[in-house]
Structure formats: C-alpha cells, structure tokens
Tab-separated table of C-alpha atoms in Angstrom:
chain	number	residue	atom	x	y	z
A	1	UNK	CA	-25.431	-7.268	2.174
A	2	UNK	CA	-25.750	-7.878	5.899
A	3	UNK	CA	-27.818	-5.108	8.189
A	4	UNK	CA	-26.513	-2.450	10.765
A	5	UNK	CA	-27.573	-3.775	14.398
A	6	UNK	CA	-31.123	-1.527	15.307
A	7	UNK	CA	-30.915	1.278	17.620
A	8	UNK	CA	-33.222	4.171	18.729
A	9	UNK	CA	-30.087	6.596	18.422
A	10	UNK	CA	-29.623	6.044	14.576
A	11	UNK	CA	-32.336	7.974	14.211
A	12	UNK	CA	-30.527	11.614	15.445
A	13	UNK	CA	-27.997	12.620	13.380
A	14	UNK	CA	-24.524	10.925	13.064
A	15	UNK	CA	-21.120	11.542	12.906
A	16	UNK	CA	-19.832	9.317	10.019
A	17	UNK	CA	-16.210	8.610	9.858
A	18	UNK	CA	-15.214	7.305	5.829
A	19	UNK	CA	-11.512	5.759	5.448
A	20	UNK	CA	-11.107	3.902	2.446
A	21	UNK	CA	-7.523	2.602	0.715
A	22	UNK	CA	-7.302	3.246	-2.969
A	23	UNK	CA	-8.970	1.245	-5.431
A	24	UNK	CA	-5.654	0.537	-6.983
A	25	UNK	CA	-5.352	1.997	-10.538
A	26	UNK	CA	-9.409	3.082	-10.543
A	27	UNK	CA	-9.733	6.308	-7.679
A	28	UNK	CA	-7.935	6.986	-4.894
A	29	UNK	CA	-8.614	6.893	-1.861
A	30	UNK	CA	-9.287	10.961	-1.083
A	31	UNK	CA	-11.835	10.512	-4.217
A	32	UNK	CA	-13.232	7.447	-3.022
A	33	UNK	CA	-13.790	8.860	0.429
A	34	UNK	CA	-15.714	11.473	-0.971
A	35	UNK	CA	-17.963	9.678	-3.267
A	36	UNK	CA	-19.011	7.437	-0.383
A	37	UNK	CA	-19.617	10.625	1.544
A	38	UNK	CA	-22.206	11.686	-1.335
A	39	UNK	CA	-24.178	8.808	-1.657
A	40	UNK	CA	-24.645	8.489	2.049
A	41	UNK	CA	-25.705	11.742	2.785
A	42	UNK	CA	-28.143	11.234	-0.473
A	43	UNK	CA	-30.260	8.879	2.116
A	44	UNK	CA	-29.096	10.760	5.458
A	45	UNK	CA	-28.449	14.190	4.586
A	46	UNK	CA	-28.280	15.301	8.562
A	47	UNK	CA	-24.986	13.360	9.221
A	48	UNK	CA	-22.132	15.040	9.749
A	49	UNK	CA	-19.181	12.786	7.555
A	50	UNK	CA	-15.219	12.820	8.355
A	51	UNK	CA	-12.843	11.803	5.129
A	52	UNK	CA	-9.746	10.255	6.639
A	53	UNK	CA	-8.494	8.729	3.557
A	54	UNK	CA	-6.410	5.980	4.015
A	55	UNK	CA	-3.284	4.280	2.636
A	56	UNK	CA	-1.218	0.981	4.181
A	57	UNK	CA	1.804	1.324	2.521
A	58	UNK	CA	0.750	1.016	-0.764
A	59	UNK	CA	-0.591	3.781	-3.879
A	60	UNK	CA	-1.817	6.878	-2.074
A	61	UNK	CA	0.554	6.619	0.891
A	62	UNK	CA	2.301	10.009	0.410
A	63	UNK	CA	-1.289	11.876	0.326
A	64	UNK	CA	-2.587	10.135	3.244
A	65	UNK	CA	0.449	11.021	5.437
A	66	UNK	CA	0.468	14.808	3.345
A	67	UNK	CA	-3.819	14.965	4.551
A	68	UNK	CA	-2.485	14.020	8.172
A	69	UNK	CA	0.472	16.154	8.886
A	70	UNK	CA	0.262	19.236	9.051
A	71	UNK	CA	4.076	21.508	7.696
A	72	UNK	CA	4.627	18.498	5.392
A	73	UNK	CA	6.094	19.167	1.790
A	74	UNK	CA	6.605	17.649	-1.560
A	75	UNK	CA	9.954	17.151	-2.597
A	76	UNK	CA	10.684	16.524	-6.075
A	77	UNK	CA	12.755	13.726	-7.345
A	78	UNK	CA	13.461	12.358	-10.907
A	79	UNK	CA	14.253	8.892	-10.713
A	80	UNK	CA	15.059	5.958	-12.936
A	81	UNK	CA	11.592	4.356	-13.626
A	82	UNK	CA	11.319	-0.184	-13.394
A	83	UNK	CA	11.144	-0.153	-17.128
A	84	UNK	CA	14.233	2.294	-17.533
A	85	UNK	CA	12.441	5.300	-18.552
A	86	UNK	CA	12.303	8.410	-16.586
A	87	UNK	CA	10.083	9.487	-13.961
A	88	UNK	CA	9.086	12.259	-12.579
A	89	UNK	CA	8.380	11.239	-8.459
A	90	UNK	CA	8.074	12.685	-5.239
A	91	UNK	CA	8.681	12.058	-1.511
A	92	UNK	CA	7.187	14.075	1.495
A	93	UNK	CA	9.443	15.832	4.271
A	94	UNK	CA	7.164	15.651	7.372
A	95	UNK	CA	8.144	18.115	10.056
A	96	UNK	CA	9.934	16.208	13.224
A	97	UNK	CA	7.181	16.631	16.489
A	98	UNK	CA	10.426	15.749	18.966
A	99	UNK	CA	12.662	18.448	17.225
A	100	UNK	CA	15.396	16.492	15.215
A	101	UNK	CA	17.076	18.029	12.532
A	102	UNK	CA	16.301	16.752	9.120
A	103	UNK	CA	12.755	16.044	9.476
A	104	UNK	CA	11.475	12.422	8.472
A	105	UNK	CA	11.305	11.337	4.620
A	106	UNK	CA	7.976	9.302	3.449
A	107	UNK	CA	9.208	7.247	0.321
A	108	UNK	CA	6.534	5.666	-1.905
A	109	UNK	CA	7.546	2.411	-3.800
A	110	UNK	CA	4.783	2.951	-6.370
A	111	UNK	CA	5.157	6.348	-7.625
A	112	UNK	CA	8.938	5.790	-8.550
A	113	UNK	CA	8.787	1.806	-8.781
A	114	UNK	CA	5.327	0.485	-9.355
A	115	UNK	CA	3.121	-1.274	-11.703
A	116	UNK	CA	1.093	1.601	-12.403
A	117	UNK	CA	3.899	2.987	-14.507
A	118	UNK	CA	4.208	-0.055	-16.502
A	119	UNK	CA	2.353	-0.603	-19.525
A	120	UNK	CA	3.147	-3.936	-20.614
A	121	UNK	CA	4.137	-5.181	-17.242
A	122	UNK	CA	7.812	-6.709	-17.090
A	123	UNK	CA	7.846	-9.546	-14.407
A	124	UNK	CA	11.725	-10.691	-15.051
A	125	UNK	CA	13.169	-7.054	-15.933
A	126	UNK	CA	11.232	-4.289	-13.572
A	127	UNK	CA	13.395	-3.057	-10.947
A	128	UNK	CA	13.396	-1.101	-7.927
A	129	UNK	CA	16.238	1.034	-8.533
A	130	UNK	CA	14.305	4.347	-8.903
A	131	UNK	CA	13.001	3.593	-5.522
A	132	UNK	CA	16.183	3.404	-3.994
A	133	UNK	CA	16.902	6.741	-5.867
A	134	UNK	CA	14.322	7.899	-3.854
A	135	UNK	CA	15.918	7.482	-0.606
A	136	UNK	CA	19.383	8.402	-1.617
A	137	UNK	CA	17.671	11.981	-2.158
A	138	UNK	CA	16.152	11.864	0.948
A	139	UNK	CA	19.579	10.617	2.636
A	140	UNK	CA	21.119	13.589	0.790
A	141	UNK	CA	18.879	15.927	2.178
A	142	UNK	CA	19.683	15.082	5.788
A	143	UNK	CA	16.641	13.052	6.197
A	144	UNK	CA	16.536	12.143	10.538
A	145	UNK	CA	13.851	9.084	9.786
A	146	UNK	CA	12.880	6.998	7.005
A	147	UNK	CA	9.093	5.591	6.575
A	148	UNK	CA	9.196	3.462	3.014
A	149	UNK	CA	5.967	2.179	1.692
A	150	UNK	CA	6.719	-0.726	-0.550
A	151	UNK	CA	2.910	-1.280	-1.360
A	152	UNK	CA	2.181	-1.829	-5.489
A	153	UNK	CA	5.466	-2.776	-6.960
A	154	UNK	CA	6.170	-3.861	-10.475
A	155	UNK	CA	8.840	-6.010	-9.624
A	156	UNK	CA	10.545	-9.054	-8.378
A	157	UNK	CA	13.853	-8.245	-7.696
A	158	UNK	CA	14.365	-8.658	-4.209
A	159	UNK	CA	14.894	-5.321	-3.398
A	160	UNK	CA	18.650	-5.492	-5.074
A	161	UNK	CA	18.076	-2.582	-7.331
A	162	UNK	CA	17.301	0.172	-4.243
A	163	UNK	CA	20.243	-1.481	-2.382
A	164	UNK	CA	22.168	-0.556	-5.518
A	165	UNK	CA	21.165	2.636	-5.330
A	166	UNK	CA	22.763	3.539	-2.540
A	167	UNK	CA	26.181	1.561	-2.201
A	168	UNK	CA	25.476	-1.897	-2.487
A	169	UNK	CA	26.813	-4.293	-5.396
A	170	UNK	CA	25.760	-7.118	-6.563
A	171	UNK	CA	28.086	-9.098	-8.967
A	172	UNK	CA	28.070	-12.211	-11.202
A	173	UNK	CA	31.319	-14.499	-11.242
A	174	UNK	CA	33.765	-12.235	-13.385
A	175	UNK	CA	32.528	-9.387	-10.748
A	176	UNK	CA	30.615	-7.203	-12.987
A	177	UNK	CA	27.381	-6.086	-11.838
A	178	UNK	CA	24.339	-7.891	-12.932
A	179	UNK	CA	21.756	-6.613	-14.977
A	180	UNK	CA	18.988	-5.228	-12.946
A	181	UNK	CA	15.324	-6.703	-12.130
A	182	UNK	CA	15.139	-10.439	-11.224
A	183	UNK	CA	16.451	-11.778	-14.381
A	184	UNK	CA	19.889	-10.199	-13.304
A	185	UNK	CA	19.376	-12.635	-10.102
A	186	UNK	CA	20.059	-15.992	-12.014
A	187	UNK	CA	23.887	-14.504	-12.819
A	188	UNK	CA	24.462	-13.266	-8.648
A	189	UNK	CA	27.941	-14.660	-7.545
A	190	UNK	CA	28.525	-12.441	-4.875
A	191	UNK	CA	27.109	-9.293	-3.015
A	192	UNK	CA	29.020	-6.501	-1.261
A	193	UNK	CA	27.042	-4.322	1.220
A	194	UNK	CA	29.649	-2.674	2.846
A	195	UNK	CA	29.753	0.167	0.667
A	196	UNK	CA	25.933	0.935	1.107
A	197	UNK	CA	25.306	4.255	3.417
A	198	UNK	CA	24.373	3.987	6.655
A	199	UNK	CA	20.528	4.044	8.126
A	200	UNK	CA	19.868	7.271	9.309
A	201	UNK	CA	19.890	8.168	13.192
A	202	UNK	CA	15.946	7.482	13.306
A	203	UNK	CA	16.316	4.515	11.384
A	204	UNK	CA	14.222	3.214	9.113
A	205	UNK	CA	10.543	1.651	8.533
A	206	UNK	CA	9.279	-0.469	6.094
A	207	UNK	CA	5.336	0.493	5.913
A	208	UNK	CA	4.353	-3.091	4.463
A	209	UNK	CA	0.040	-4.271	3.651
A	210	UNK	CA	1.570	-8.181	3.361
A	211	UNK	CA	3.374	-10.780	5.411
A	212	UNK	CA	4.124	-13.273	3.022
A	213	UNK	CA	7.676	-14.681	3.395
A	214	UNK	CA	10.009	-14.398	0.736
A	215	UNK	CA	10.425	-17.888	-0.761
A	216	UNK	CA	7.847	-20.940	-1.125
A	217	UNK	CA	4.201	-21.352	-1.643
A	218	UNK	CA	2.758	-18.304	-0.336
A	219	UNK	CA	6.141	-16.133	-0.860
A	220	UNK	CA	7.174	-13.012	-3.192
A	221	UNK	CA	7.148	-15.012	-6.593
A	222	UNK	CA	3.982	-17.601	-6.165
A	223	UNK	CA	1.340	-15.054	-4.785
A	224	UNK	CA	2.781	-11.981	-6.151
A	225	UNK	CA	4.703	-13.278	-9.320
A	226	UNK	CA	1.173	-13.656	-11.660
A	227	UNK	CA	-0.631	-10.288	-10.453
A	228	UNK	CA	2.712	-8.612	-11.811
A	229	UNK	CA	2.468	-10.489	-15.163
A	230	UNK	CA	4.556	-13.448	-14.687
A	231	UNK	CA	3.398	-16.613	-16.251
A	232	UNK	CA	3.833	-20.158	-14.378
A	233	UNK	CA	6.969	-20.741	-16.420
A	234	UNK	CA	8.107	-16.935	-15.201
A	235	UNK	CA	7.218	-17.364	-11.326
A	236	UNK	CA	9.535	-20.460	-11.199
A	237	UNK	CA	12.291	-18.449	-12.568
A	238	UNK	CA	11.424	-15.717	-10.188
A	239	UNK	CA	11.256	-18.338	-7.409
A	240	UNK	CA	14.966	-19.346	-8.156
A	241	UNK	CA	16.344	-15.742	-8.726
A	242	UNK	CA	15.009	-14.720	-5.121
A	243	UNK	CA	16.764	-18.139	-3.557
A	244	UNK	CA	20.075	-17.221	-4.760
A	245	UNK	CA	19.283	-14.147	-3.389
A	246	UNK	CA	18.519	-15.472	-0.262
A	247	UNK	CA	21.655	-18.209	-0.083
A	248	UNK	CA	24.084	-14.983	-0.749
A	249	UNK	CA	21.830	-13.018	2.001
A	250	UNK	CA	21.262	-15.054	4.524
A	251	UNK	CA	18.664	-14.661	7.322
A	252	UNK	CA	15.376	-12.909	7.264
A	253	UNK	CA	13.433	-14.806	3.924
A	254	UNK	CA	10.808	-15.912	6.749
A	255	UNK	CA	10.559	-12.918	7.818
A	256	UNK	CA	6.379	-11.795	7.688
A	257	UNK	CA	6.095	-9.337	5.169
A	258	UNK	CA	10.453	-10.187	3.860
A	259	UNK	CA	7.956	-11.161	0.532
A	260	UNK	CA	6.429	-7.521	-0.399
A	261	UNK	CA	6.694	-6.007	-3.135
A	262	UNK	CA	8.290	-8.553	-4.825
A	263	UNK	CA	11.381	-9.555	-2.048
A	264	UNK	CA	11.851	-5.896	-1.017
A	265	UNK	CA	11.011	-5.931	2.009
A	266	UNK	CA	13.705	-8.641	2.642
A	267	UNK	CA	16.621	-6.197	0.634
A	268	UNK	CA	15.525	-3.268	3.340
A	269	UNK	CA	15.870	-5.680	6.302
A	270	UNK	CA	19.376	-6.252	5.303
A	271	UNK	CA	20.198	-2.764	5.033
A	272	UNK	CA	18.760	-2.302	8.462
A	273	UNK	CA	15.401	-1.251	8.233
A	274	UNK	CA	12.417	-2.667	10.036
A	275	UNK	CA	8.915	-3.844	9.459
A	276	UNK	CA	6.177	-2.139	10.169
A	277	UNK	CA	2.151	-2.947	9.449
A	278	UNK	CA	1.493	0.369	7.131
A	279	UNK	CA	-2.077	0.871	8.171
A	280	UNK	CA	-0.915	1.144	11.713
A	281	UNK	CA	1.878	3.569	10.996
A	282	UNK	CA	-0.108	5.630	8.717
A	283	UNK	CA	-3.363	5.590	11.183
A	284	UNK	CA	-1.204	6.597	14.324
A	285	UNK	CA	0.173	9.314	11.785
A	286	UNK	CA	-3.164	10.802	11.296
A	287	UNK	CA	-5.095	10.446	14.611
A	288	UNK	CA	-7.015	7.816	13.320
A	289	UNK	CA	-7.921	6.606	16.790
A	290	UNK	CA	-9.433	9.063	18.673
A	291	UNK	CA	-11.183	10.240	15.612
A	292	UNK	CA	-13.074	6.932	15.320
A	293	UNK	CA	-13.479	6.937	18.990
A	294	UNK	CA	-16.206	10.384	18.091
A	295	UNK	CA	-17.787	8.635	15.262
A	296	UNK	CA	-20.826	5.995	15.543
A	297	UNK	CA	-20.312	4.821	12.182
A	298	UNK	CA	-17.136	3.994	10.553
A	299	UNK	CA	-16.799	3.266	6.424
A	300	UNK	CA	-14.067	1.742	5.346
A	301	UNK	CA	-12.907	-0.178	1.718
A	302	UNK	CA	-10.565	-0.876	-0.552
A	303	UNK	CA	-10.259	-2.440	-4.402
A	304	UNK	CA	-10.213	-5.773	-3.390
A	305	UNK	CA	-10.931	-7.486	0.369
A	306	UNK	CA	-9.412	-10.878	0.391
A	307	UNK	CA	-8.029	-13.340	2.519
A	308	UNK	CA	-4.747	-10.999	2.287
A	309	UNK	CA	-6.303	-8.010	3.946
A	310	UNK	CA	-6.232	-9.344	7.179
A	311	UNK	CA	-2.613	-8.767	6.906
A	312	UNK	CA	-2.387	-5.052	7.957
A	313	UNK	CA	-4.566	-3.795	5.254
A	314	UNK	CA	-6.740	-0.584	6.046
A	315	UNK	CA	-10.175	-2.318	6.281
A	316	UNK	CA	-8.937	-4.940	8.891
A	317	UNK	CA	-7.189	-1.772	10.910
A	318	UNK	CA	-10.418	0.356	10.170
A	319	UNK	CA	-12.584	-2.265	11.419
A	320	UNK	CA	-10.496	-3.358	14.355
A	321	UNK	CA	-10.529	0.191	15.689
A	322	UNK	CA	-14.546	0.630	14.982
A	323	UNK	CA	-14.766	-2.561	17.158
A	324	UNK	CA	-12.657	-0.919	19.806
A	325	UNK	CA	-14.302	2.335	20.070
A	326	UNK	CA	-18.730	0.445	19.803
A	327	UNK	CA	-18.550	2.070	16.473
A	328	UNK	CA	-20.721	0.254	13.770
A	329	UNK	CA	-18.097	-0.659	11.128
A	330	UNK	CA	-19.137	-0.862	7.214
A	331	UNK	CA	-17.382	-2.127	3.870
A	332	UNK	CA	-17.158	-1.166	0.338
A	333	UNK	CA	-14.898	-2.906	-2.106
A	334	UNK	CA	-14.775	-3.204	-5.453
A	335	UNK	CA	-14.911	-7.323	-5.372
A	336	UNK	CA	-15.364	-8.949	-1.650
A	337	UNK	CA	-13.859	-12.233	-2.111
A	338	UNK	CA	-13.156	-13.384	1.606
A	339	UNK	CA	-15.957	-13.044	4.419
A	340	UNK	CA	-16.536	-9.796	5.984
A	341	UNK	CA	-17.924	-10.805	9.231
A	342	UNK	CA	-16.289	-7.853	10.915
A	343	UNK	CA	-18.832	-5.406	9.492
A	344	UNK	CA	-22.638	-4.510	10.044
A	345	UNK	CA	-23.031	-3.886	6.113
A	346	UNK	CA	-21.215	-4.655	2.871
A	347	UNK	CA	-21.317	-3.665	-0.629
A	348	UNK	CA	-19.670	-4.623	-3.388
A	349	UNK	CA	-19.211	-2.580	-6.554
A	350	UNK	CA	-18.487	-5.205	-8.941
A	351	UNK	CA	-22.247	-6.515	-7.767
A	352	UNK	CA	-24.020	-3.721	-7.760
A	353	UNK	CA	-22.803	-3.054	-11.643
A	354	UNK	CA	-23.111	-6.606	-12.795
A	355	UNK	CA	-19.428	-7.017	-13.093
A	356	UNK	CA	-16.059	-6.309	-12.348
A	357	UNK	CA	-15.247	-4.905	-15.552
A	358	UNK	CA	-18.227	-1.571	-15.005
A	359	UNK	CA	-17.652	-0.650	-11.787
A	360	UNK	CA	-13.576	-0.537	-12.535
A	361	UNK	CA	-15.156	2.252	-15.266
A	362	UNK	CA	-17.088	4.180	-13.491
A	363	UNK	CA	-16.085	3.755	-9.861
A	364	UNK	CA	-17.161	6.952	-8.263
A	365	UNK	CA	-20.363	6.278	-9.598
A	366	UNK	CA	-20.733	2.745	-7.883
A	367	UNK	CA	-18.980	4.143	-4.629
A	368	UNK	CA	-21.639	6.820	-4.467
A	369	UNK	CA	-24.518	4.201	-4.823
A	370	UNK	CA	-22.412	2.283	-1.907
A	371	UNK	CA	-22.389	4.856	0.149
A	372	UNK	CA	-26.425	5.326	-0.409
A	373	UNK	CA	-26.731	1.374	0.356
A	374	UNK	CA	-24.905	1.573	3.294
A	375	UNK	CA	-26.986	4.700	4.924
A	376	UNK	CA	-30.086	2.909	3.386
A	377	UNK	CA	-28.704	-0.306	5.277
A	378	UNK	CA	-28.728	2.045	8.749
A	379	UNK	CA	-31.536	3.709	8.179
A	380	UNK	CA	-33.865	0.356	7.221
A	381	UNK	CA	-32.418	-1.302	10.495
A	382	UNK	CA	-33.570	1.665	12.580
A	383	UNK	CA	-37.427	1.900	11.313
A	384	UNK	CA	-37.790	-1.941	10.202
C-alpha cells in the first residue's frame, strides 16, 4: 500500500467523500460505502464522510440512480428470468427535470437477466429476454427516455432475446423462431426488425462498464464467455453464434462496448440505442462532481480493479474526478490485479485476509479494516 502525499491540513478535520461499485455478488455498494465509512472514522473520528454509492451500469445501478434522484419510484415487473424461471424485477421511473411526459425508465440487465440469478450458470442457453420484458413495460408505461444498464449478464446471446421482446424475430431456415440464448444463434437464417417498437422520443442509452467489441480476441465470447461459465470448447461456439449474428446484422460489432454483456450492447445499437460510459451517466445523475469538488479525500473501489476498469468503471471515473478537483484519491478492492498508480493509497481485501476466498465471506469486515488502513495511511503521512 502506497502513502497519501504529507500535508499540514490533514491534520484538521476532513470531509471524506466514499463511492464504491458493488463487490459483485459479496455487498453492495450502499453497504460497502458504509463499512469503509466505519473503519475510517475508527482512526479519524473528526471527519465528516459523504456515501455516494456508486454503480456503472452494472448490479446496484437502480439504487445508485434511486440514492441520487430525488421523486424516483420502483416499478414492479415480473419477467421471464435467463434460465426460464420467473422473476420478480424492478425498474425505476425517475421524474423528467425538463418536464416531458412519461418520465425516464432506468432498466437493470442484472436484476431481470443476470448471473446472479443463475445457479449453475448456462453459457449456451441464458437469455436476455426478461430484460427486454423490462423495457416493453417501461415502453407501455409511456416511458419519454430509456437509460439500460447491461452490466452483469448471464448470457451470450447477442442481445436477440430483448429484441424479441419487443417485436423483433429471429428465424432459422423453415422461418420458425429459434430457440433462445446463444445456442439458438447457430440455427439464425434470417432476422426481421421491422416489427420491433419504436425508440422512445428521448431515445435510448446503453449505460455500459466495457468496450470490448463484439467478435475476436478481446470480444463478447473470449473475455466474457469463461467468467459466465463457458468452457474453451463453449466460447468457440459462442464466438460463431455471435458472427452469424453479426453477418445477418451488419454494422456496429466494432463498436467499443457492441461486446457487453455478452453482444447486447450490439442488439440495442440496432434497435437504435446509444452507448454511453455508465459511470459517467450515473455520476452526472447524482452530482458526483461538485460533490468531490468539497471533499479532500475521495474513496473509491470495487470487487475487482483490472486492466478492464479503465474502461468506464467507477474507480477510473472516481479517480479521474479526485484528480480534477486536488482531491487525494484512495482504492479498495477486493483483488487489485492491474496497477493503481492513480491513487495515494490502496488496499486490497483479498490481502489483508490472506485470500480471496475470506474476504469474499466476510467483506464488510475487511472493508471496515480498509477503510481504517486508508485513514491510518493519511494520518501516518501527516505526523511521519
């Protein structure tokens, strides 16, 4: 762990600014938030912490924009789950500052799509269809704008099973449609999206914490295939499922970020919708700015910092607005696997249990002793 820079000032009290992700499938990020707040006000009990927790498109989205915006309400929604089954989901109806009717819809991928609802995963079968569910009941509801965070799917289907969802077909060769998730893909003759309903008036944005392309080496099935259960035999398959995809659908598979969530970022494009980095989005949503601009230290974190989360993930965002505003910027992940340069101080849970495996057990515990580190780190830099 690397020191905060000295300074005289460190001494008075602080205002401390903590805006973590999720620590996908462990705490979220509102718990996670707090628990850092805890330990660091164990070693510097005078400083006065802010909990902006964070999302970038990914598990926790709805809460962060429901912390943010104020007037914004749950809206119920059963959909058809990846594996099939049932579930019971949500999107948020945020209020509309300029005065539209209809309000704008927040639609999270991973509570009606993702792998956290998946236990074994299915990397050839999961779908997105429930997602696309999603939006047809905000569509229905007269939704003006669309913000979809595709963040933590459980499939690789290419987005074709939310297209489905509302109007588009996609058929084998004796036009029937196809079975859904990406095994269906290896059977696509022909798609029809001129049934599918139309982008709403405020169009649509695709909160995305990737820019992988869709196809190739560092596309939807190779980087994304194994963390979703697919083994090497399985990502090939996916591989080929997504490029007749893309040879029906042409344009867009190098798109940055046409790769998330397993190719559903390049369905949405087609439908119209466009990409947008979800830290960004969700930051701008919440002030995040000029609230870091009245902090002099800003803690941020997330499960896992690697070399993807320079790609619009929150700690890259957090960091690059600490940096901005002479904040001191600080880390806590569960595993830091790429350098993290960009901060005064970083922890990492999985070393301060010994491994991985204990601080994914008892994570608030190891995020409170992070947060203690990190004021210790502050406070040892001051009166060294």
């Amino acid at each position: 762990m690397t020191a905060a820079p000295a300074g005289a000032a460190l001494n008075a009290p602080l205002r401390v600014l903590i805006a973590p992700d999720s620590f996908k499938g462990t705490v979220s990020a509102r718990d996670a938030a707090r628990a850092l707040a805890e330990g660091w006000q164990s070693v510097r009990p005078d400083d006065e912490p802010l909990l902006f927790p964070m999302a970038d498109g990914g598990e926790g989205t709805l809460d962060a924009f429901e912390t943010a915006v104020a007037g914004s309400v749950r809206m119920p929604v059963t959909v058809q789950g990846p594996d099939n089954r049932a579930v019971d989901a949500s999107w948020l109806l945020l209020p509309d500052s300029a005065g539209a009717a209809g309000g704008t819809a927040v639609i999270e991928l991973a509570n009606t799509s993702g792998i956290t609802l998946l236990d074994p995963l299915l990397p050839l079968d999961a779908h997105t269809l429930g997602f696309g569910q999603a939006i047809a009941a905000a569509l229905d509801h007269g939704a003006h704008r669309l913000l979809l965070a595709i963040g933590g799917s459980a499939s690789s289907d290419g987005g074709v099973g939310a297209l489905a969802a509302i109007g588009a077909q996609f058929l084998d060769a004796a036009g029937r449609p196809i079975r859904l998730g990406n095994r269906g893909l290896g059977q696509l003759a022909r798609v029809r999206l001129e049934a599918m309903r139309a982008v709403p008036p405020g169009g649509a944005q695709i909160l995305s914490d990737v820019s992988n392309p869709l196809l190739g080496p560092n596309g939807a099935a190779a980087v994304f295939g194994p963390q979703k259960g697919a083994n090497p035999d399985q990502v090939d398959g996916i591989e080929s499922g997504l490029l007749r995809l893309a040879r029906l659908l042409p344009g867009g598979a190098d798109t940055p970020g046409a790769g998330a969530a397993g190719g559903t970022g390049f369905g949405l494009l087609h439908w119209g919708a466009r990409l947008t980095p979800g830290a960004a989005a969700i930051g701008e949503a919440m002030g995040l700015a000029d609230a870091v601009a009245t902090a002099a230290v800003v803690i941020t974190g997330e499960g896992r910092f690697d070399s993807q989360s320079a790609a619009g993930k929150v700690p890259a965002y957090v960091a690059g607005l600490a940096a901005a505003s002479g904040a001191i910027a600080m880390l806590a992940a569960g595993e830091i696997q790429a350098p993290s340069d960009d901060f005064a101080a970083a922890v990492s849970l999985s070393e301060l249990a010994a491994s991985p495996e204990a601080a994914m057990a008892e994570p608030e515990r190891w995020l409170r002793l992070a947060g203690a580190r990190l004021a210790g780190s502050l406070t040892h830099s001051v009166t060294r």
